[in-house]
Coordinates of C-alpha atoms in Angstrom, one line a residue:
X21 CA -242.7 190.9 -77.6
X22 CA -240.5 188.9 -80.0
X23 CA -242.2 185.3 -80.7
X24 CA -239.4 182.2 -80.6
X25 CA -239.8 180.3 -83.6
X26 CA -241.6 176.7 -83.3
X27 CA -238.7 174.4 -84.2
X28 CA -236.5 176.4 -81.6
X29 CA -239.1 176.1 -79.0
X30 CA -239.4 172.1 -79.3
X31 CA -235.7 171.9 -79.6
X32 CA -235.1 173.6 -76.4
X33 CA -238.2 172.4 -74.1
X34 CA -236.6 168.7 -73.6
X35 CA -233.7 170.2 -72.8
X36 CA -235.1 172.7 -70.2
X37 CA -237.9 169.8 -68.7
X38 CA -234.6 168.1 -68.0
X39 CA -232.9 171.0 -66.6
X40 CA -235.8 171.1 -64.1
X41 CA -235.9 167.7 -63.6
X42 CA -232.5 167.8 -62.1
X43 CA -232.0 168.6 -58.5
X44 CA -229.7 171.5 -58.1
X45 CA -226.9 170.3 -55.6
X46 CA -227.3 171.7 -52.2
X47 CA -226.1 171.1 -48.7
X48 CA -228.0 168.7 -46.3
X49 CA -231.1 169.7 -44.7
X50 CA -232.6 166.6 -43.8
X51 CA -232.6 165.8 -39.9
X52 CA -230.0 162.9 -39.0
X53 CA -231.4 159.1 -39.2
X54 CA -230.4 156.3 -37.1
X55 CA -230.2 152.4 -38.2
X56 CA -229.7 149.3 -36.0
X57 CA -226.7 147.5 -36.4
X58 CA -225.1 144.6 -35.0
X59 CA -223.0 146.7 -32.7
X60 CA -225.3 149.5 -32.0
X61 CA -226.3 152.3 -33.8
X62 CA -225.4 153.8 -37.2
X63 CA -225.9 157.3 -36.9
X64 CA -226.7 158.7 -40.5
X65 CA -226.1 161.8 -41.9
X66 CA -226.9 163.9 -45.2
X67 CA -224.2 166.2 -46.1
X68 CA -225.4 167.4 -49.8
X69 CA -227.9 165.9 -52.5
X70 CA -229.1 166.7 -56.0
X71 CA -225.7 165.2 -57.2
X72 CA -225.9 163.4 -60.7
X73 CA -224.9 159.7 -60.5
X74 CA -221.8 160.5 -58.4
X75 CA -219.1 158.0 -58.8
X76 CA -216.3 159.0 -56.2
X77 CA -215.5 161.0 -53.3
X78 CA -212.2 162.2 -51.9
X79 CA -211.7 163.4 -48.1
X80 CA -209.7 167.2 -48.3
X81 CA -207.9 167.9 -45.5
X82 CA -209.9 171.0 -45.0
X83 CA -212.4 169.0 -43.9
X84 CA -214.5 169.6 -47.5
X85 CA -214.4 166.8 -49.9
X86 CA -214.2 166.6 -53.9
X87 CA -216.6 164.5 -55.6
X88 CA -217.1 163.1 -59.4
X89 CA -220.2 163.4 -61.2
X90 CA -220.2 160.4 -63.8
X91 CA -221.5 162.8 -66.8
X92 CA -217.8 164.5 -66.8
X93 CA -218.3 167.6 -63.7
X94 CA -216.1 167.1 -60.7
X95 CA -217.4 169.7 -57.7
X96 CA -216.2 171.2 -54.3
X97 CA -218.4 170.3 -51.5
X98 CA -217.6 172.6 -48.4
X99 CA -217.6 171.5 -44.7
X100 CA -220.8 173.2 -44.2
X101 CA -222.4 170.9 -47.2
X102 CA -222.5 173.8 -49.6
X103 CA -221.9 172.5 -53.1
X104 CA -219.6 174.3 -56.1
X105 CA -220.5 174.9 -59.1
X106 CA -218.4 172.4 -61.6
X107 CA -214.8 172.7 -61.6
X108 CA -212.9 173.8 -64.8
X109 CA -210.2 172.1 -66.3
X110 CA -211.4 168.7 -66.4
X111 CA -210.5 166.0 -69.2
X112 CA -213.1 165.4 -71.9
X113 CA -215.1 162.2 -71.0
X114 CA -217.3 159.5 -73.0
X115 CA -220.1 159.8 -70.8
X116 CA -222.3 156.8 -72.1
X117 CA -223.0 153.8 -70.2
X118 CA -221.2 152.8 -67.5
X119 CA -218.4 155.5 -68.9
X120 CA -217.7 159.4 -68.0
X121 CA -215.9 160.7 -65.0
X122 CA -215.0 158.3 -62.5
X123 CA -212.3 158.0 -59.4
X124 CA -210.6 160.4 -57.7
X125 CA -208.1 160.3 -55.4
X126 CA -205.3 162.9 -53.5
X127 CA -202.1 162.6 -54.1
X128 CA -199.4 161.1 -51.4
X129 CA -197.8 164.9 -51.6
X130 CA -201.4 166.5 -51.7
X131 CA -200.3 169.1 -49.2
X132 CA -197.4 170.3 -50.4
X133 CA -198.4 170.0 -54.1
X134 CA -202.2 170.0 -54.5
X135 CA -202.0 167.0 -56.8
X136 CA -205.2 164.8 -57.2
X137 CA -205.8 161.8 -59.3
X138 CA -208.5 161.5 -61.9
X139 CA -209.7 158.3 -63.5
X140 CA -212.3 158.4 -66.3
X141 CA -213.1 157.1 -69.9
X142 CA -211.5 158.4 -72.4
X143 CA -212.8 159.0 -75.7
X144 CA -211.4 157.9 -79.0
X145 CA -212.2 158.0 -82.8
X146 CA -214.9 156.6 -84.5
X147 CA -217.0 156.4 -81.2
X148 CA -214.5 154.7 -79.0
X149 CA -213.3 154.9 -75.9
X150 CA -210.9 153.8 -73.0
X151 CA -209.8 153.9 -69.5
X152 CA -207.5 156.7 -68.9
X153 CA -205.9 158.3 -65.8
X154 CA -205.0 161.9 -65.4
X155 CA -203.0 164.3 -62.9
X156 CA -203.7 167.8 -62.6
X157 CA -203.4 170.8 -59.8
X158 CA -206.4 171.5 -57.7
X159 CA -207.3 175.4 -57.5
X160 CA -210.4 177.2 -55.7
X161 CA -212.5 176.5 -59.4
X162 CA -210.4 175.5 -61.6
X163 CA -207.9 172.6 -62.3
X164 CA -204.3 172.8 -63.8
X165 CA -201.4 171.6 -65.5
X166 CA -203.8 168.5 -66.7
X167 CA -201.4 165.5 -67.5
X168 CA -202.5 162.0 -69.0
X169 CA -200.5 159.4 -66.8
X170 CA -202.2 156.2 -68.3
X171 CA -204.3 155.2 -71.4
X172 CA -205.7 151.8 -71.6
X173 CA -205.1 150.7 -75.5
X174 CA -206.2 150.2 -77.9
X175 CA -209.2 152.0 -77.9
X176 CA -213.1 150.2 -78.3
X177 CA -216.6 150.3 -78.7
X178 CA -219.3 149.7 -76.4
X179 CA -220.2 152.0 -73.2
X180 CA -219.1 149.1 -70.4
X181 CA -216.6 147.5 -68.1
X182 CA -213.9 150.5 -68.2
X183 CA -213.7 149.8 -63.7
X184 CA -212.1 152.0 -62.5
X185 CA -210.1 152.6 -59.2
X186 CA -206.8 153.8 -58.3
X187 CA -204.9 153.4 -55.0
X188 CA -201.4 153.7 -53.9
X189 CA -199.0 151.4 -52.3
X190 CA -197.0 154.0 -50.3
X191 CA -193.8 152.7 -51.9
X192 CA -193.8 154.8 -54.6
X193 CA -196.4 153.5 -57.1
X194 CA -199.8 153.8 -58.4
X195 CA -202.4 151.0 -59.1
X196 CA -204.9 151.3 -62.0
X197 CA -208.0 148.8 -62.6
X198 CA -210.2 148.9 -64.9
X199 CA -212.4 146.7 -67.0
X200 CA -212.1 144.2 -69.7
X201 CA -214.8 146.2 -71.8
X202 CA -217.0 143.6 -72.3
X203 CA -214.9 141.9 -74.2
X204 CA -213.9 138.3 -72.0
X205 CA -211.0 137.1 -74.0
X206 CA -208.9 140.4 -73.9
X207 CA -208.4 139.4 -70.1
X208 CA -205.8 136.9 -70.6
X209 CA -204.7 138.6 -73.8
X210 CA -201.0 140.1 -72.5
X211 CA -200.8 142.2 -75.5
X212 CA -203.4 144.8 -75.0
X213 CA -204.6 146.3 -71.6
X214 CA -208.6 145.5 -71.6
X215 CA -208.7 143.1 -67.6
X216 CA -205.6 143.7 -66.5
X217 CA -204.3 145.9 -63.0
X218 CA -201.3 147.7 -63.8
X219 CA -198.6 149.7 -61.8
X220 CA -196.8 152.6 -62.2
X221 CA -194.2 154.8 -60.9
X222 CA -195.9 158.0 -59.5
X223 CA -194.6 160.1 -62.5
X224 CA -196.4 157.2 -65.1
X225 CA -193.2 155.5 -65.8
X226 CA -192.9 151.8 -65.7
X227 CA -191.4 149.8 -62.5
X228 CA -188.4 148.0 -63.5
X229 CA -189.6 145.2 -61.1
X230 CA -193.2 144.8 -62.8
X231 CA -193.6 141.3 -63.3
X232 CA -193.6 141.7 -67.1
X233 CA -191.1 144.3 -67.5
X234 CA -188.5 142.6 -69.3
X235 CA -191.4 140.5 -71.3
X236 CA -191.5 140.2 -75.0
X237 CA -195.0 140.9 -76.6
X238 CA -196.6 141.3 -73.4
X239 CA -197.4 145.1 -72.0
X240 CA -194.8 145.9 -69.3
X241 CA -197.1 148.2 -67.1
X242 CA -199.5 145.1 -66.3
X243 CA -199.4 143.3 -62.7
X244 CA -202.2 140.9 -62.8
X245 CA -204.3 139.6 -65.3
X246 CA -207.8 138.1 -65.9
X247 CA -210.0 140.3 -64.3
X248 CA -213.0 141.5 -65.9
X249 CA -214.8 145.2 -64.3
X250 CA -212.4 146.4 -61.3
X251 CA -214.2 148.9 -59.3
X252 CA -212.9 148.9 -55.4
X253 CA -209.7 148.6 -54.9
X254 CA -207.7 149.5 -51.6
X255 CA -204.4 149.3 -49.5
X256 CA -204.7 147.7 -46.4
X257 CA -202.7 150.2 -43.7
X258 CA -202.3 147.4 -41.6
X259 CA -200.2 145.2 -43.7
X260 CA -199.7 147.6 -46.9
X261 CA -201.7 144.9 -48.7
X262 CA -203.5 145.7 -51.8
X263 CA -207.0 143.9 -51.9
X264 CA -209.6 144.7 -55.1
X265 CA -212.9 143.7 -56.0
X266 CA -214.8 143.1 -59.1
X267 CA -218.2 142.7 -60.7
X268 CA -218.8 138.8 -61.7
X269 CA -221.2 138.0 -64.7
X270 CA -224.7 136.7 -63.0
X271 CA -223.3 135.6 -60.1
X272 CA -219.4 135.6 -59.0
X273 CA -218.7 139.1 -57.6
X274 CA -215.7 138.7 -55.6
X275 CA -212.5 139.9 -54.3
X276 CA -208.6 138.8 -54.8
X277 CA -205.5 140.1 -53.3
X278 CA -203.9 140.7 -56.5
X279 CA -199.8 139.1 -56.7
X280 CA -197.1 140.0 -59.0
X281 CA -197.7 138.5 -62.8
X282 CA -200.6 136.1 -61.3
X283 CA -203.7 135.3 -63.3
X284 CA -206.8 135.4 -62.1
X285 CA -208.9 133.5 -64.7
X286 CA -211.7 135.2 -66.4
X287 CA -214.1 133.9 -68.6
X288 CA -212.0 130.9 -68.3
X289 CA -212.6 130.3 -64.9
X290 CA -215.7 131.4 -62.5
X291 CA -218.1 131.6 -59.9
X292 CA -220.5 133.6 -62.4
X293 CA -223.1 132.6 -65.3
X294 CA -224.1 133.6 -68.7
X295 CA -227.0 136.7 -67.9
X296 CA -228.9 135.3 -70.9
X297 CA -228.6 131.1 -70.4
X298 CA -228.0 131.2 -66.2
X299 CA -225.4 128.9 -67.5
X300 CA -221.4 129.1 -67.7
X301 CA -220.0 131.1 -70.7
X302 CA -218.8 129.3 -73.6
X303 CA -214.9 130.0 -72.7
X304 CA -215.5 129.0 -69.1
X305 CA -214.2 125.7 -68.1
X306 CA -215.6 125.7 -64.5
X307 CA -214.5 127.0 -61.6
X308 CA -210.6 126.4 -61.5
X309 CA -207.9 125.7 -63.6
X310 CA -204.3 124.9 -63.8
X311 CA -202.4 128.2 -63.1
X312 CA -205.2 130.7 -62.3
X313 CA -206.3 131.8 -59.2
X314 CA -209.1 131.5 -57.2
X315 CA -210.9 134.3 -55.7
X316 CA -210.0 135.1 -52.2
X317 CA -213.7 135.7 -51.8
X318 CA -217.0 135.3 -53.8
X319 CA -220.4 136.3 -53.9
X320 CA -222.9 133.4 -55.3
X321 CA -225.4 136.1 -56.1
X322 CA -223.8 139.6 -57.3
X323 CA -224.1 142.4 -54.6
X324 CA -222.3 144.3 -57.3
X325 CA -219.4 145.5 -56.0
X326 CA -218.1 149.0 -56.3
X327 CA -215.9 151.4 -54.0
X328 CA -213.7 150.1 -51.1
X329 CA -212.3 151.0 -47.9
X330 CA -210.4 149.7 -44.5
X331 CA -211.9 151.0 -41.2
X332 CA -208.6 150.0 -39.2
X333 CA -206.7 152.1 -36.5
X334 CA -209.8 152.6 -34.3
X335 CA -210.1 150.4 -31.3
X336 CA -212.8 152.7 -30.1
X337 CA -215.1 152.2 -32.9
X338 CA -217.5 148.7 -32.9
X339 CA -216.6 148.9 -36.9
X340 CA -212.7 148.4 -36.1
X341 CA -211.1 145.9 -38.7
X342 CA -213.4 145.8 -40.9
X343 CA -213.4 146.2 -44.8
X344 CA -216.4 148.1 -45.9
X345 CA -218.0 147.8 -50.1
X346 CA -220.5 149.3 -51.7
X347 CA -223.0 147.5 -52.9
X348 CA -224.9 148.6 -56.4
X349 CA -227.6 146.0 -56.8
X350 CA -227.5 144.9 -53.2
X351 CA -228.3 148.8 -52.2
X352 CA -226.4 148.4 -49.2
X353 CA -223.2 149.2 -47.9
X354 CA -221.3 145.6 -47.1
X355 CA -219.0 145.5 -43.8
X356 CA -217.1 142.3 -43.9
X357 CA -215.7 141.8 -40.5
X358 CA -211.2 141.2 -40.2
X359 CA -209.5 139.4 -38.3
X360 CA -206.1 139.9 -40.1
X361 CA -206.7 139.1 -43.6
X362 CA -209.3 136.6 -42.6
X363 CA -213.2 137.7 -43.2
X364 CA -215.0 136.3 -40.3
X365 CA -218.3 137.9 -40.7
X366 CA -220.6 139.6 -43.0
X367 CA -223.3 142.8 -42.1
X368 CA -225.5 144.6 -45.0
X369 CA -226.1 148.1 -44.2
X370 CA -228.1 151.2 -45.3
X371 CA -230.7 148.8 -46.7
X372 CA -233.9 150.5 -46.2
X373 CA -232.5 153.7 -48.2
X374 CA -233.0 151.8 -51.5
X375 CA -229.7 153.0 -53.2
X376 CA -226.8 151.7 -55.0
X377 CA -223.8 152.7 -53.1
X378 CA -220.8 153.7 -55.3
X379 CA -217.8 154.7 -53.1
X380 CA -217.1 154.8 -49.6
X381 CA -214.0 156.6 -47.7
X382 CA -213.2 156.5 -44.1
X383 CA -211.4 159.2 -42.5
X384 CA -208.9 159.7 -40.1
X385 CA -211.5 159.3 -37.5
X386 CA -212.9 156.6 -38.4
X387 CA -216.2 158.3 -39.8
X388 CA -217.6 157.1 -42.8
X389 CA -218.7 158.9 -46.0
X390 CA -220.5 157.1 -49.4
X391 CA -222.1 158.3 -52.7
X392 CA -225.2 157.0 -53.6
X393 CA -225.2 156.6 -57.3
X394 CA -229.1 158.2 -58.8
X395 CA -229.8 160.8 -60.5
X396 CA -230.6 162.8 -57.1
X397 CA -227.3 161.6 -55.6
X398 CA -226.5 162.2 -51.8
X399 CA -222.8 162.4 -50.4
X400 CA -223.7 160.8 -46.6
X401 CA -221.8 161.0 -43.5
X402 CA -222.0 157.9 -41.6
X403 CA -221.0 157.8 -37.7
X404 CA -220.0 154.2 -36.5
X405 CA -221.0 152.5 -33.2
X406 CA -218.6 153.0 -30.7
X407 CA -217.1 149.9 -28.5
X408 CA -219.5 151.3 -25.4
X409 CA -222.6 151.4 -27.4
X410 CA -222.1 148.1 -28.5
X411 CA -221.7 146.5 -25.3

């Protein structure tokens, strides 16, 4: 029997440990759990696990879903729960921190043109890196005819704040957040992209109605300003309404409906301290100021905010009208209760499962699916109260 040489051997046993550290993604097996809500029961339901850190989920119409792994795989997962293998064809990713593969999203043609969405951070020279957004074709293992639609510049250090969500406004355009890296004064910098939301056409070109299209010195793609880690952002289907959420420092988490060319004050103004003093950042004056905006809604202590989505449409369900967040360091899943734009109540769920909930999606029957975001990650099926069972 041939002996493997000592160095090799150390070399590679890290690497296997780890290999067999990791859960292998399989379908759900577990038997379905129930939780108490305020209008009945929460029916809870496993539909794979042994995903690492997964970031995003997208609904297929095939009833199967596609979901991001945050280390740079995106993977199938069937009706029946059974998980693919990675997908090829996806863009290289700076998987460090709170970087790598991030949203994805269908396209408004999906079913005529198997277009999806891809948002993830990009890397650069010398070890940096960016927010970027790509389009490609979806096959059976494979993606194709990659195509970058969106590059946050310039390019820079560090492994945080790249957000990043994308949603679309059913009018023709895409919105992008994404973070201010970690860097507070790019936010109300106009000349690069670091805290800003921008819009596109659908093909990456640049509205001619953009509120800083016809600017000087200022980058024509952006649409609001002074935000500093985007990562929920959704289109109300009531009103067409875009609403987004965003990480506050230690304290400050919140949520804005973001208007046209509008600045929304970070580090100048906020809700949040510093995490090292529990005092206000140097550059912040307080919580308001002359032509910035407050939030629309804010968190005193940071739930941490991440994926969004609108249960609306479903007089049947007990959840109806109702905005629904994932909550990182809350481990919960947030359901702020509507009535029109107006948030009227607040309900943390999925609390005694100890996670950090990354994205949530609702379908077209009102069922809800989330990622939990671990290392042993879990795509969950979650089956609202209905009107009856909350009477």
């Amino acid at each position: 029997m041939q002996r493997i040489p000592r160095l090799l051997l150390c070399l590679a046993l890290p690497l296997m440990l780890n290999a067999c550290a990791r859960p292998t993604p399989v379908a759900g097996t577990a038997p379905p759990q129930t939780e108490a809500s305020r209008t009945g029961e929460l029916r809870i339901e496993t539909v794979a696990s042994g995903l690492e850190h997964p970031w995003a989920v997208a609904l297929l119409p095939d009833g199967g879903f596609l979901v991001t792994e945050r280390p740079g795989r995106l993977r199938r997962i069937y009706a029946d729960g059974a998980v693919s293998a990675p997908l090829a064809g996806v863009p290289a990713v700076f998987a460090e921190g709170q970087g790598g593969l991030l949203d994805v999203v269908l396209d408004p043609g999906f079913a005529g043109n198997r277009r999806i969405w891809l948002s993830y951070a990009e890397p650069g020279p010398d070890d940096t890196a960016g927010t970027a957004v790509a389009t490609a074709t979806l096959g059976d293992a494979a993606l194709s005819d990659l195509r970058v639609i969106y590059r946050q510049t310039p390019k820079l250090k560090g492994p945080n704040h790249f957000g990043s969500r994308i949603a679309f406004d059913g009018r023709g355009h895409v919105f992008i957040s994404q973070g201010e890296r970690n860097q507070k004064e790019l936010a109300q910098d106009l000349e690069v992209l670091q805290g800003k939301l921008v819009r596109l056409k659908l093909d990456g070109g640049i509205p001619a109605d953009n509120p800083f299209a016809d600017g000087v010195g200022v980058r024509r793609t952006i649409w609001s300003y002074g935000h500093r880690n985007m990562q929920g952002m959704a289109v109300d289907p009531r009103s067409g309404r875009l609403w987004q959420s965003e990480h506050g420092p230690r304290g400050g988490d919140e949520i804005n409906l973001p208007e046209a060319g509008k600045n929304y004050g970070w580090p100048v103004i906020s809700d949040g301290m510093d995490y090292l003093t529990n005092r206000p950042y140097a550059e912040t004056r307080g919580r308001e100021a002359p032509g910035m905006e407050r939030p629309y809604h804010v968190w005193a202590k940071s739930p941490a905010l991440s994926g969004m989505a609108f249960l609306v449409g479903h007089p049947q369900s007990a959840w109806n009208d109702s905005l629904l967040l994932g909550a990182l360091a809350g481990h919960s899943l947030i359901r702020l209760s509507l009535q029109g734009d107006r948030i009227v109540a607040e309900e943390r769920l999925l609390t005694e499962l100890h996670s950090r909930i990354r994205d949530v999606r609702v379908d077209s029957a009102g069922i809800v699916y989330v990622v939990t975001d671990e290392s042993d990650g879990k795509l969950l099926r979650l089956t609202p109260p209905a009107i009856a069972e909350a009477l």
